[in-house]
PDB file of C-alpha atoms and ligand atoms in Angstrom:
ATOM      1  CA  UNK A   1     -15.919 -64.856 -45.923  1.00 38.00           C
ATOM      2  CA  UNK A   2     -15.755 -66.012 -49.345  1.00 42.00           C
ATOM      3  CA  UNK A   3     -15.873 -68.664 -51.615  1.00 45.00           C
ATOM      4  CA  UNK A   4     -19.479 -71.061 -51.706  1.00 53.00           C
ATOM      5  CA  UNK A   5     -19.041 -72.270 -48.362  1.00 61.00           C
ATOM      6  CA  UNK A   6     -21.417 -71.008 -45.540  1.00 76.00           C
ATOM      7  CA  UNK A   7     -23.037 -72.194 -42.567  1.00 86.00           C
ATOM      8  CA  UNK A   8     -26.008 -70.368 -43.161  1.00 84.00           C
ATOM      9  CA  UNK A   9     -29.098 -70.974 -44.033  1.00 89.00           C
ATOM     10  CA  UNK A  10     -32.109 -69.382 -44.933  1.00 93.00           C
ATOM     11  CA  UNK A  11     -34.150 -71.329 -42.278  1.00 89.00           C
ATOM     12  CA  UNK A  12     -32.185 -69.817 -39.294  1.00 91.00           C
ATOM     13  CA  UNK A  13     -33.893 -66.421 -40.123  1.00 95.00           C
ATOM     14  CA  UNK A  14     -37.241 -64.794 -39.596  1.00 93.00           C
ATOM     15  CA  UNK A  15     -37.443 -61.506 -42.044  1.00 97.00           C
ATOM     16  CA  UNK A  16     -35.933 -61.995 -45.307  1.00 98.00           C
ATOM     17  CA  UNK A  17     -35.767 -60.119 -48.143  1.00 98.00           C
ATOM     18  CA  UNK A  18     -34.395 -61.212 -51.469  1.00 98.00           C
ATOM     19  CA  UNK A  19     -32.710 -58.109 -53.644  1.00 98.00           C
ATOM     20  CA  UNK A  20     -32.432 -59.553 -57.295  1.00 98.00           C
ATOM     21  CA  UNK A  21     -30.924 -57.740 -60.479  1.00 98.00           C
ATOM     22  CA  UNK A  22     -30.669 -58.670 -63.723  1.00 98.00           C
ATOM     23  CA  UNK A  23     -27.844 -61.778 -62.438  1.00 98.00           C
ATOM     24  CA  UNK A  24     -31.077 -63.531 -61.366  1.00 98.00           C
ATOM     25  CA  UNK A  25     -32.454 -64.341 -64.390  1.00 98.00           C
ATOM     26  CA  UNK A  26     -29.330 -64.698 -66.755  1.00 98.00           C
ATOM     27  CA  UNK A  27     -29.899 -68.251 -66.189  1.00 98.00           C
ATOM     28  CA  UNK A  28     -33.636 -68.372 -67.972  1.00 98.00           C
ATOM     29  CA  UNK A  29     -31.432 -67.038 -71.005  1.00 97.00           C
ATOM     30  CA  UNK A  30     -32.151 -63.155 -70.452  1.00 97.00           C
ATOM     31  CA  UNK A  31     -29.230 -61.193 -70.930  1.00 95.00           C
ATOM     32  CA  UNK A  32     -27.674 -59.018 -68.191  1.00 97.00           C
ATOM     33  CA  UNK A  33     -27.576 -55.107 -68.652  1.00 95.00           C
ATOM     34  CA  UNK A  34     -23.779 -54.946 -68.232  1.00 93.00           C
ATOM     35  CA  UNK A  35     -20.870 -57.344 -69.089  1.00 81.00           C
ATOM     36  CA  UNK A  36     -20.059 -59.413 -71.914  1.00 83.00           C
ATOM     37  CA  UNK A  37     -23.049 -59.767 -74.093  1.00 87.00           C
ATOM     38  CA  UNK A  38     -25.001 -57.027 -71.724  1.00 93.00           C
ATOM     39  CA  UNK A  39     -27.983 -55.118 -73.352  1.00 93.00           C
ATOM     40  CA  UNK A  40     -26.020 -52.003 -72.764  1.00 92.00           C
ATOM     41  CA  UNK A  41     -23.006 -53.186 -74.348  1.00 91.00           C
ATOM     42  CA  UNK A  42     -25.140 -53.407 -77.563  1.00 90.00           C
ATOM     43  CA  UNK A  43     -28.184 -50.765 -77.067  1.00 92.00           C
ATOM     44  CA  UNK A  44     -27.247 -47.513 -76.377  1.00 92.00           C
ATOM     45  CA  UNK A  45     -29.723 -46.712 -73.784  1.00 91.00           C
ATOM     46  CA  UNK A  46     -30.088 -42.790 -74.940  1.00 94.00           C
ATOM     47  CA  UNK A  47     -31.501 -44.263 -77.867  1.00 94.00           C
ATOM     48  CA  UNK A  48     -33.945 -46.627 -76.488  1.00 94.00           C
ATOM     49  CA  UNK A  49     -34.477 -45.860 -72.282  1.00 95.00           C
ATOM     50  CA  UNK A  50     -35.265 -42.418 -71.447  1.00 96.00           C
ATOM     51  CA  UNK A  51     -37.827 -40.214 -71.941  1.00 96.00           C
ATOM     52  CA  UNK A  52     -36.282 -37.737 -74.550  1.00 96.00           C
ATOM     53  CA  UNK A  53     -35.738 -40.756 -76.733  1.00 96.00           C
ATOM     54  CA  UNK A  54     -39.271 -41.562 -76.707  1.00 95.00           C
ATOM     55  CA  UNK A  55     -40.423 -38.155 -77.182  1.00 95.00           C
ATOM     56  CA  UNK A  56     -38.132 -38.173 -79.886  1.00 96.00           C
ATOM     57  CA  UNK A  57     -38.356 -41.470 -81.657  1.00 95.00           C
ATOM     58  CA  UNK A  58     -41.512 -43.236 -80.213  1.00 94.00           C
ATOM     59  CA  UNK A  59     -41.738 -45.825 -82.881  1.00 94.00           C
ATOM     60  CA  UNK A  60     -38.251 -46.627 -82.500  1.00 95.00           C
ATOM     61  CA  UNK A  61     -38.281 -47.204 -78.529  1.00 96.00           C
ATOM     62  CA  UNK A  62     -41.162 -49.323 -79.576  1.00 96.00           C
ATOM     63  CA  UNK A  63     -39.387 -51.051 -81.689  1.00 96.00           C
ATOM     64  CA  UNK A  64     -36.577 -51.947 -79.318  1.00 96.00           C
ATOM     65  CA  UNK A  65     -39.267 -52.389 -76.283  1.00 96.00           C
ATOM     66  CA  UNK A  66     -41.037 -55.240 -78.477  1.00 96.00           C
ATOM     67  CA  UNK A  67     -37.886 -56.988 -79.373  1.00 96.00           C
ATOM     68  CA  UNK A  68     -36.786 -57.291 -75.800  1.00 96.00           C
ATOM     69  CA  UNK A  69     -40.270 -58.096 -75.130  1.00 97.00           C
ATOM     70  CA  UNK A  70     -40.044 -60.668 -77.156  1.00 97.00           C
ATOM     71  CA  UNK A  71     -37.167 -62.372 -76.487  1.00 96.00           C
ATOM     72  CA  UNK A  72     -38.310 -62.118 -72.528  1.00 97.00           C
ATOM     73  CA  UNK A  73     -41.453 -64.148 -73.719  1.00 97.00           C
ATOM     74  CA  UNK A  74     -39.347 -66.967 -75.320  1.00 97.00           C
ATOM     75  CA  UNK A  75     -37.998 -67.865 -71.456  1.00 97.00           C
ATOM     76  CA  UNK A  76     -39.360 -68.860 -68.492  1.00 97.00           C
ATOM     77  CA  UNK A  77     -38.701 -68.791 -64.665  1.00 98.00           C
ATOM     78  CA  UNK A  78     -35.431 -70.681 -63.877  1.00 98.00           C
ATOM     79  CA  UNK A  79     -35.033 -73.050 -60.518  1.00 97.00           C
ATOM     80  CA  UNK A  80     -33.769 -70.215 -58.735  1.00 98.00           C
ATOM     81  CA  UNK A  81     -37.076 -68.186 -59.143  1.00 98.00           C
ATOM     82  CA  UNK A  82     -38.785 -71.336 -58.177  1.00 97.00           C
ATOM     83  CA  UNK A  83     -36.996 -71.540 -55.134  1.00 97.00           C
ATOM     84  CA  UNK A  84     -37.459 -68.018 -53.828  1.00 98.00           C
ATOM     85  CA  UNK A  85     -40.860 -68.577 -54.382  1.00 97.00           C
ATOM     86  CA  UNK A  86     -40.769 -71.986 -52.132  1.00 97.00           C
ATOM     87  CA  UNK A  87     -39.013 -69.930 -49.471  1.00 97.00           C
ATOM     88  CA  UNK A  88     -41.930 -67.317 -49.317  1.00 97.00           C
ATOM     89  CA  UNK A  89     -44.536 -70.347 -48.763  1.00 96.00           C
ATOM     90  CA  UNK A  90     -42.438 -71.816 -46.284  1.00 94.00           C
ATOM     91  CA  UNK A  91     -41.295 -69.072 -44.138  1.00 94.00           C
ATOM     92  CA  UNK A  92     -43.222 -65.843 -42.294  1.00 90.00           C
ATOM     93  CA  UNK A  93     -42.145 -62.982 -43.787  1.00 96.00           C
ATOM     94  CA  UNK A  94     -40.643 -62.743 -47.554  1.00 98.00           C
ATOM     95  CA  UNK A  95     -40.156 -60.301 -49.723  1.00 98.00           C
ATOM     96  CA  UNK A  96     -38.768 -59.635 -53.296  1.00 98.00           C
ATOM     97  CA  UNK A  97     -37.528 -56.446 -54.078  1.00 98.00           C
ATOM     98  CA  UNK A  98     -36.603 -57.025 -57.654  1.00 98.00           C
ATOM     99  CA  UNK A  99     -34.910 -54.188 -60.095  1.00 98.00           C
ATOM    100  CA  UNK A 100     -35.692 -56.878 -63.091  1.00 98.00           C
ATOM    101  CA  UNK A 101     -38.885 -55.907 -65.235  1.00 98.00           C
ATOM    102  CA  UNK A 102     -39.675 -59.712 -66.312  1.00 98.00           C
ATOM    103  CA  UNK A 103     -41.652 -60.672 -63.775  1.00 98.00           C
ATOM    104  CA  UNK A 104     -40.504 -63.949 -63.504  1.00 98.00           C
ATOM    105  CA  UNK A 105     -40.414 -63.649 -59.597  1.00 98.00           C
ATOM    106  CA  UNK A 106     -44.483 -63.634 -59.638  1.00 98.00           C
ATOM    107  CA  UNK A 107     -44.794 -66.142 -63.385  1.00 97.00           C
ATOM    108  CA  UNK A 108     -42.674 -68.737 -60.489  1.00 97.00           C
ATOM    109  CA  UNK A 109     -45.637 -68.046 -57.392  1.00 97.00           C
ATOM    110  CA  UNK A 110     -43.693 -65.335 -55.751  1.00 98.00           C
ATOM    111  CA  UNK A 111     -46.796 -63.049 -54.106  1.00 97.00           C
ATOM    112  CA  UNK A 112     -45.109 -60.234 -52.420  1.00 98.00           C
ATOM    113  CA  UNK A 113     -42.813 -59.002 -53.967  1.00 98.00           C
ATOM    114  CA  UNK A 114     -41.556 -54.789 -55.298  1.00 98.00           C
ATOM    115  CA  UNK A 115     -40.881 -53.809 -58.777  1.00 98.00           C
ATOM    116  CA  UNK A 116     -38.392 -50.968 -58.392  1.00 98.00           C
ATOM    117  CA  UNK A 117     -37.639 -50.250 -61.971  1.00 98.00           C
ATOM    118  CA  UNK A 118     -41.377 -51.422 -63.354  1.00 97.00           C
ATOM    119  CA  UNK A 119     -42.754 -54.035 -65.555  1.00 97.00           C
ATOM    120  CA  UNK A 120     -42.470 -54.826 -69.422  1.00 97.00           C
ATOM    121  CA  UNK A 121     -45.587 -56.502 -68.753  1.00 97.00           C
ATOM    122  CA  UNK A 122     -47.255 -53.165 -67.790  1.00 96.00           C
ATOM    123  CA  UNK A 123     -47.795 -49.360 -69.980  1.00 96.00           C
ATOM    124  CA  UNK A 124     -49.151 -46.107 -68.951  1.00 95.00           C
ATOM    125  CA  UNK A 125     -50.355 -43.575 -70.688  1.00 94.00           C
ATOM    126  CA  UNK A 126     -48.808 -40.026 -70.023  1.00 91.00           C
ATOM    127  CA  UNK A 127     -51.147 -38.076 -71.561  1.00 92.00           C
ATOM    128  CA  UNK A 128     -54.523 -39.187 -70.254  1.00 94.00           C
ATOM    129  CA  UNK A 129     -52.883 -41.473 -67.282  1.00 89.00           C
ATOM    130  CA  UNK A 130     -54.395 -44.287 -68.596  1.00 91.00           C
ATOM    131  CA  UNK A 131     -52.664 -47.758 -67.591  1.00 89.00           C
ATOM    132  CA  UNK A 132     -52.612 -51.270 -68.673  1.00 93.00           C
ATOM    133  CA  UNK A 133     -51.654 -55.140 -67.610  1.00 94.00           C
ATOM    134  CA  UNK A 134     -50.456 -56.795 -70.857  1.00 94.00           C
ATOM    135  CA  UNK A 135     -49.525 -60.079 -72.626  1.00 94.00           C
ATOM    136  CA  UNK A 136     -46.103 -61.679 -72.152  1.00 93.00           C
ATOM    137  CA  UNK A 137     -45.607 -60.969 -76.036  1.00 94.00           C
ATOM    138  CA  UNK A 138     -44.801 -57.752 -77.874  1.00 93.00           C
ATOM    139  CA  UNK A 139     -47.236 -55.535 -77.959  1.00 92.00           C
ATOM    140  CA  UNK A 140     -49.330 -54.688 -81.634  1.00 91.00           C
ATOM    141  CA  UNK A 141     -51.075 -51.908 -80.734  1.00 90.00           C
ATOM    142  CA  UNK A 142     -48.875 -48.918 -78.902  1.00 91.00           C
ATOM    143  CA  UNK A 143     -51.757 -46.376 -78.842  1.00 92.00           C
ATOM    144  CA  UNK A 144     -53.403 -45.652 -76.149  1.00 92.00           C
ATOM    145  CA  UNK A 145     -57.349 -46.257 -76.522  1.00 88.00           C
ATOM    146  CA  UNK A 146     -58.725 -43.618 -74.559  1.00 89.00           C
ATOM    147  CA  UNK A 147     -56.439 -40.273 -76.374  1.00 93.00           C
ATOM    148  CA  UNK A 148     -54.429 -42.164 -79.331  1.00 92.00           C
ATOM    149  CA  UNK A 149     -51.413 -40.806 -78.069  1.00 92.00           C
ATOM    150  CA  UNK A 150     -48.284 -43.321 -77.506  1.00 93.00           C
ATOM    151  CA  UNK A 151     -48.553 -45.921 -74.675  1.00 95.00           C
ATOM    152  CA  UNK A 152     -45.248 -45.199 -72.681  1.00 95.00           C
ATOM    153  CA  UNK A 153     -43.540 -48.914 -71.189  1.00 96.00           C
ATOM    154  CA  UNK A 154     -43.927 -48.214 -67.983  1.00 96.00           C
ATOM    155  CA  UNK A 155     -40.552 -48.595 -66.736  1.00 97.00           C
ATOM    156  CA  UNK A 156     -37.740 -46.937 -64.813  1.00 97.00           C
ATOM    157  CA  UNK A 157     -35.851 -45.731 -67.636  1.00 96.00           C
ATOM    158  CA  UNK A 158     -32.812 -43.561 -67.388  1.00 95.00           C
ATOM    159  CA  UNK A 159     -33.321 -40.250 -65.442  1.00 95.00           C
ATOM    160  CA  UNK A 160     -36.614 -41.272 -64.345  1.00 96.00           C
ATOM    161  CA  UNK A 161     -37.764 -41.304 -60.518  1.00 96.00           C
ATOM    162  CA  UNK A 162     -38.656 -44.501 -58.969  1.00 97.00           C
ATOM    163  CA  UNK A 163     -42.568 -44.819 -58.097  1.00 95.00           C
ATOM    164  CA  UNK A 164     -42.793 -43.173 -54.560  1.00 97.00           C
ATOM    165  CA  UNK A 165     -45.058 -46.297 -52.834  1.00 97.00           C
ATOM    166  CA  UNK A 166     -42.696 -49.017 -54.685  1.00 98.00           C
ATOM    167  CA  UNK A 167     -39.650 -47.587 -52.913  1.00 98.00           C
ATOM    168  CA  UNK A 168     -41.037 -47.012 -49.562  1.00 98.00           C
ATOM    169  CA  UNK A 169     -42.730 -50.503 -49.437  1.00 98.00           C
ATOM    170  CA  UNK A 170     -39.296 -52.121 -50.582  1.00 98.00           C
ATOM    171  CA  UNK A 171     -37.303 -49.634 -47.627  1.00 98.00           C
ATOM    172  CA  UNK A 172     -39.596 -50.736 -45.301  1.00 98.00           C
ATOM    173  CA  UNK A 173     -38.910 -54.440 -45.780  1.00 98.00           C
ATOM    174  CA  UNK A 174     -35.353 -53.836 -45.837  1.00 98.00           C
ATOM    175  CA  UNK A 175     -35.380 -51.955 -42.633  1.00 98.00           C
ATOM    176  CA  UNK A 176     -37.178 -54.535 -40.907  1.00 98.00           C
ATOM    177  CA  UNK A 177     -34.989 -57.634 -42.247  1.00 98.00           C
ATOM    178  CA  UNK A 178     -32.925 -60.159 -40.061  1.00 97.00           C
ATOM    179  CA  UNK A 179     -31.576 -61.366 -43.526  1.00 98.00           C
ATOM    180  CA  UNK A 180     -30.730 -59.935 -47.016  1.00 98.00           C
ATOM    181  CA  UNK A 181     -29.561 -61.521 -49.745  1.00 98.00           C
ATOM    182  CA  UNK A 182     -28.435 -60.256 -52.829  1.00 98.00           C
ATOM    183  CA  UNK A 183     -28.496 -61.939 -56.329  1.00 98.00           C
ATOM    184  CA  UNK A 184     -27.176 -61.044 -59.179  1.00 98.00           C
ATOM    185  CA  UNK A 185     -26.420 -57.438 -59.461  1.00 98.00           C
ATOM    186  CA  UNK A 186     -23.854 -55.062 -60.339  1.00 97.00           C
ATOM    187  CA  UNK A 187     -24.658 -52.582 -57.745  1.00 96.00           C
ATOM    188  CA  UNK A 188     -23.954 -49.553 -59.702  1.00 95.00           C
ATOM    189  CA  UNK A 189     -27.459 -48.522 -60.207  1.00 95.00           C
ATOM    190  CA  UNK A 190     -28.920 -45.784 -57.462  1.00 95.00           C
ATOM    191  CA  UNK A 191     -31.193 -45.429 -55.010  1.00 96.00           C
ATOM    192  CA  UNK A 192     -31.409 -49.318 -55.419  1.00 97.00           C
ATOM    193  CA  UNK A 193     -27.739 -49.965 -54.302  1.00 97.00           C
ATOM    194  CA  UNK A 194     -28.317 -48.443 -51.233  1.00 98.00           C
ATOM    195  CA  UNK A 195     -30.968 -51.064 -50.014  1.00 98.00           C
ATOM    196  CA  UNK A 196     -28.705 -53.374 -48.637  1.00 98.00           C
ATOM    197  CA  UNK A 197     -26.889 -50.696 -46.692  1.00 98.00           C
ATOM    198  CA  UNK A 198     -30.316 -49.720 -44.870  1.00 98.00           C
ATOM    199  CA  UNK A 199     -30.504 -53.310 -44.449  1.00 98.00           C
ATOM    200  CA  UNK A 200     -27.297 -53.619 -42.693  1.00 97.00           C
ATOM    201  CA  UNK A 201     -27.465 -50.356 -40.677  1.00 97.00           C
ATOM    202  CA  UNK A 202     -30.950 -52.115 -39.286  1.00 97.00           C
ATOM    203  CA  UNK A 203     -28.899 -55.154 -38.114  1.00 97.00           C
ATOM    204  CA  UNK A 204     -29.686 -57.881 -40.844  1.00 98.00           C
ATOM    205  CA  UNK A 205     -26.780 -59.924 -42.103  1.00 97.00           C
ATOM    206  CA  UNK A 206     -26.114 -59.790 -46.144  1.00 97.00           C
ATOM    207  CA  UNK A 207     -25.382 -62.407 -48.342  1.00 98.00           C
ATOM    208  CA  UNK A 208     -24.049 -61.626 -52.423  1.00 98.00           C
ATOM    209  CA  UNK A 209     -24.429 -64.304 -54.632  1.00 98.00           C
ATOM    210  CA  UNK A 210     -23.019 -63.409 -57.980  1.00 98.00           C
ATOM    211  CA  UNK A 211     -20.080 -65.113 -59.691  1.00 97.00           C
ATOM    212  CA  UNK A 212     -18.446 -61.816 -59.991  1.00 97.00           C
ATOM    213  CA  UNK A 213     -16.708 -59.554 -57.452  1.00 97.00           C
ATOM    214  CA  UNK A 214     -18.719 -55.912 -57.284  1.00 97.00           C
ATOM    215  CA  UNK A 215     -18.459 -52.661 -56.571  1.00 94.00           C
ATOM    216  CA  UNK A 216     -20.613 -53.651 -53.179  1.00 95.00           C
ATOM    217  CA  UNK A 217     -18.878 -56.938 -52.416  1.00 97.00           C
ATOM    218  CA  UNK A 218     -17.098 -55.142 -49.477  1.00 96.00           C
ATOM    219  CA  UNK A 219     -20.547 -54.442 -47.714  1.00 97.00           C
ATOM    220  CA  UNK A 220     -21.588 -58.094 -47.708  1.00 97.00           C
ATOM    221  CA  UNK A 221     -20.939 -60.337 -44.459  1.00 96.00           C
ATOM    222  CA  UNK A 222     -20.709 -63.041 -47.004  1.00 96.00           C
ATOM    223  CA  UNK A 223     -20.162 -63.618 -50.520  1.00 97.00           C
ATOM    224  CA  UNK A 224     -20.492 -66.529 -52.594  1.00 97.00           C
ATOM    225  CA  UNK A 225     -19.091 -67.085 -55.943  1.00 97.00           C
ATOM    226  CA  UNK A 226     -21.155 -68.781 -57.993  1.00 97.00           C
ATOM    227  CA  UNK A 227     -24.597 -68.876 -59.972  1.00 98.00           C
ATOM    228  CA  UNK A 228     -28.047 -67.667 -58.683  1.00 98.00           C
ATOM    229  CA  UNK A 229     -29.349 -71.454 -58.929  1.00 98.00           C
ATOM    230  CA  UNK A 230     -26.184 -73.320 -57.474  1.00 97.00           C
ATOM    231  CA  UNK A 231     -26.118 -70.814 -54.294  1.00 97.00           C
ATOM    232  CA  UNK A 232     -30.010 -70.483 -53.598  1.00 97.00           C
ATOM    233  CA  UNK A 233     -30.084 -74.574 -53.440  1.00 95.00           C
ATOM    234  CA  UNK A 234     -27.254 -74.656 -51.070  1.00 94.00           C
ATOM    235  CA  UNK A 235     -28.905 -71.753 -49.001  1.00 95.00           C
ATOM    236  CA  UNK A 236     -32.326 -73.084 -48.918  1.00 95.00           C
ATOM    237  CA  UNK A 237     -30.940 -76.336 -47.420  1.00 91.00           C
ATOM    238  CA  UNK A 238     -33.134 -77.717 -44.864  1.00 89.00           C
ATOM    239  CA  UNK A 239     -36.688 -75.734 -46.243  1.00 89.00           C
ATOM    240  CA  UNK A 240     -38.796 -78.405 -46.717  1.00 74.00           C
ATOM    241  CA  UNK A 241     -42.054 -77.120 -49.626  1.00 69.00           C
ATOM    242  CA  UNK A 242     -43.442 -79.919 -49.256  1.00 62.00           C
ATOM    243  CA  UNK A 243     -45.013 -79.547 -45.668  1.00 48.00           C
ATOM    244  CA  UNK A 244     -47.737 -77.230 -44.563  1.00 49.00           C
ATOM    245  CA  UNK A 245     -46.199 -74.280 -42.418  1.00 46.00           C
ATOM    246  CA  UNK A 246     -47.261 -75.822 -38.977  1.00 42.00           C
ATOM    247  CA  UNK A 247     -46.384 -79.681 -39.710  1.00 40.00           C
ATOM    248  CA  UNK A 248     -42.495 -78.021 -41.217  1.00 40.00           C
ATOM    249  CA  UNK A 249     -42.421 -76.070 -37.480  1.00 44.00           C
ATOM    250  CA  UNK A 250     -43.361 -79.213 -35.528  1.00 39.00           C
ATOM    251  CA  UNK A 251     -40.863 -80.999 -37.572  1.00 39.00           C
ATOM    252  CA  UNK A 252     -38.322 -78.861 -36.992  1.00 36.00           C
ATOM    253  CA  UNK A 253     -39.188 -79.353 -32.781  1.00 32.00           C
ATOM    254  CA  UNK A 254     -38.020 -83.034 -32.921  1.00 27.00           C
TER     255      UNK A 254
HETATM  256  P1  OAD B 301     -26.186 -55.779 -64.310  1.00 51.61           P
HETATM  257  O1  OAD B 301     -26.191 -56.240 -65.725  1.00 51.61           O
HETATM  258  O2  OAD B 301     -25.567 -54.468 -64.028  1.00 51.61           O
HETATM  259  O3  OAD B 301     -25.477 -56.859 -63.385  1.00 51.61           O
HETATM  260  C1  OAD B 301     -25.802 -58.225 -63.476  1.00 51.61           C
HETATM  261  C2  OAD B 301     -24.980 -58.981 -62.469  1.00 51.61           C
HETATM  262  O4  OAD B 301     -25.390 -60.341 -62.523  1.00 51.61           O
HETATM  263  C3  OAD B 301     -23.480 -58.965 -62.708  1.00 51.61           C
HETATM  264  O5  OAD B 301     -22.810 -58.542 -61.524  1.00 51.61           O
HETATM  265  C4  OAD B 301     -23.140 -60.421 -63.041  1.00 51.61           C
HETATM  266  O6  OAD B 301     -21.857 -60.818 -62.542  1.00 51.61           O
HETATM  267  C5  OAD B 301     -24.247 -61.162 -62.340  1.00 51.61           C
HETATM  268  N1  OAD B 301     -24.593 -62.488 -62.884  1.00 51.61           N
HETATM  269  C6  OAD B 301     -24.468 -62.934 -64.153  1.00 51.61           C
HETATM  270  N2  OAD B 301     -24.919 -64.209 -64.254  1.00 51.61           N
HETATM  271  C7  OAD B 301     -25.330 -64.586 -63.034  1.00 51.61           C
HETATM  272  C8  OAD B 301     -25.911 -65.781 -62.485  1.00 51.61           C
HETATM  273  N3  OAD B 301     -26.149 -66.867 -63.243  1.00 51.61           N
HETATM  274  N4  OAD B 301     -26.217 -65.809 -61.172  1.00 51.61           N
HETATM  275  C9  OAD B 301     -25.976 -64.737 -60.390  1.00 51.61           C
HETATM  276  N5  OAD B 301     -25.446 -63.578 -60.843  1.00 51.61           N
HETATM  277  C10 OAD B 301     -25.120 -63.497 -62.155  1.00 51.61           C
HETATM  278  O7  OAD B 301     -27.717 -55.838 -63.831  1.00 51.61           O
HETATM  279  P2  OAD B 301     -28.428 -55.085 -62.610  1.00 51.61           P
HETATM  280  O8  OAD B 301     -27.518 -54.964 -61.448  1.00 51.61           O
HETATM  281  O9  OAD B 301     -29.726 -55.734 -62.422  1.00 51.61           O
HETATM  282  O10 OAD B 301     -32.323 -50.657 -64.912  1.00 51.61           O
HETATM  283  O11 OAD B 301     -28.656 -53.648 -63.230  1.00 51.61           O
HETATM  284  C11 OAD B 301     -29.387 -52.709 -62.498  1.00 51.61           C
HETATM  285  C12 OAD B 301     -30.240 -51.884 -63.404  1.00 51.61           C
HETATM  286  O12 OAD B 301     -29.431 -51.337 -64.459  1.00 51.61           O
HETATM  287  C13 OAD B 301     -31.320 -52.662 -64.136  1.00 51.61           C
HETATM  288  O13 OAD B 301     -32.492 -52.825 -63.377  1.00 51.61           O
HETATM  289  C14 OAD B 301     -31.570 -51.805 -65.335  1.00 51.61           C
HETATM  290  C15 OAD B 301     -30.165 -51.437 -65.700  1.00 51.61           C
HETATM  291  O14 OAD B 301     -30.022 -50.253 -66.392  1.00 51.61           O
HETATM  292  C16 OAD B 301     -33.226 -50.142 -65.729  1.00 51.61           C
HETATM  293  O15 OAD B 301     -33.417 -50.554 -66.848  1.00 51.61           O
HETATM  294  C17 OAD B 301     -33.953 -49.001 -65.133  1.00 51.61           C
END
C-alpha cells in the first residue's frame, strides 16, 4: 500500500519498536547525511569520520565534531520526537532503536531507547578507556584528563564496529516486535538496514515513513509518503497521553 492512507494505528499493537535515521530529525533543522544539502554531500567523511582521519588529523575531526556539535545544540526535539515519546508512556512495550547521535529521542522523555551509531553527547578515551557524558555544546577541552591524550567522539564512524550490547539489545527488541516502524532513513547503512528484516521474519508488520522512495521500500507492508511529524500524528491516532495507563485501558473497554 502506498500513499498516507492507512488503517493502522499504533494502538492496535502490543510490541513496538520505532527505527529512526537521520529523516527523523530533519524537521528540528538537522541536516540529513545524504540528499540535497546532506552532511555527506558537503563533508567528505574520510576526512572527518573514521579512525585514520583522527589518528591523522585529530584537531581537525575536532574541529568538524564541534561544528556539528554545535549546530545540533542550536535545535531542539521536534513534535515527532515528542510523540514517540507519548507512545512509550502510553503503551507496554516501546523501544527506540535510533542510528541518529542527537539524542533528541531521550532530550523529548523517550527512556528506552538504543544508540546504534553512539552519541555526540558522549567521548571515550582510547588510550586509558576513560569515558565521559557531556554538554549539548561543543566541547573546549578535547584532552582526556586522566592521560592527555585526544578524547575520541564516541561514535560509529566509518569502518567502525557497532558496540556489541547496543546491537543485541536493539535485535532483541526487533525480534520480539508485533510492529515496526521506520522513520526517516535511507537504508543503505549496514548491519542497521537489516533490523527491519529480522523484524519481519519474526512476524511484525513494517511501516516506512519517509517522503522518499528507498532502497528498502519494497520490504515494508506499508509506506507512507510524507514527513516524520505529519505521519506519526496520523499513526498515533486514538493514544490518548493524557490518561494514566489503566484509566486509557478502561477507556478503551467502553
Ligand atoms: P540518510 O541521510 O541516509 O537518510 C535520511 C532519510 O530521511 C532520507 O531517506 C530522506 O528521504 C528522509 N527524510 C528527509 N526528511 C524527512 C522528514 N521530514 N521525515 C521523514 N523522513 C525524512 O540518513 P540515515 O538513513 O539516518 O551514520 O543514515 C544512516 C547512517 O549513515 C547515519 O546514522 C550516519 C550516516 O553515515 C554514521 O554517522 C555512523
Amino acid at each position: 500500500m502506498a500513499g498516507v492512507s492507512t488503517d493502522l494505528r499504533i494502538k492496535d499493537f502490543s510490541r513496538i519498536v520505532f527505527f529512526t535515521g537521520a529523516g527523523m530529525s530533519a524537521e528540528s533543522g538537522i541536516p540529513t547525511y545524504r540528499g540535497k544539502g546532506g552532511i555527506w554531500k558537503e563533508y567528505d567523511y574520510n576526512r572527518y569520520a573514521c579512525q585514520e582521519a583522527f589518528d591523522r588529523d585529530p584537531d581537525a575531526v575536532w574541529e568538524f565534531h564541534n561544528y556539528r556539535r554545535s549546530l545540533v545544540a542550536q535545535c531542539t526535539p521536534n513534535r515527532g520526537h515528542e510523540l514517540i515519546a507519548m507512545v512509550e508512556r502510553t503503551m507496554p512495550t516501546v523501544t527506540v532503536v535510533t542510528q541518529n547521535i542527537d539524542g533528541f529521542h531521550q532530550y523529548a522523555g523517550s527512556k528506552n531507547v538504543h544508540e546504534l551509531h553512539g552519541s555526540l553527547w558522549r567521548v571515550r578515551c582510547d588510550q586509558c578507556g576513560n569515558y565521559q557524558r557531556t554538554e549539548m555544546a561543543p566541547l573546549e577541552e578535547v584532552t582526556c584528563m586522566a592521560c592527555h591524550a585526544h578524547w575520541r567522539p564516541d561514535i560509529t564512524w566509518f569502518g567502525d564496529s557497532l558496540r556489541h550490547e547496543v546491537l543485541m539489545a536493539a535485535t532483541a527488541a526487533v525480534e520480539q516486535a508485533d510492529l515496526l516502524i521506520a522513520i526517516g532513513t535511507s537504508g543503505v547503512v549496514m548491519p542497521a538496514a537489516v533490523l527491519p528484516l529480522i523484524a519481519k521474519k519474526g512476524g511484525a508488520t513494517l511501516i516506512e515513513i519517509n517522503p522518499q522512495e528507498t532502497e528498502m521500500s519494497d520490504a515494508y507492508d506499508v509506506t507512507l509518503r510524507g514527513t516524520a511529524t505529519d505521519m506519526l500524528t496520523i499513526l498515533t491516532e486514538g493514544l490518548d497521553d493524557s490518561l494514566p495507563q489503566a484509566a486509557a485501558d478502561g477507556r478503551q473497554g467502553t
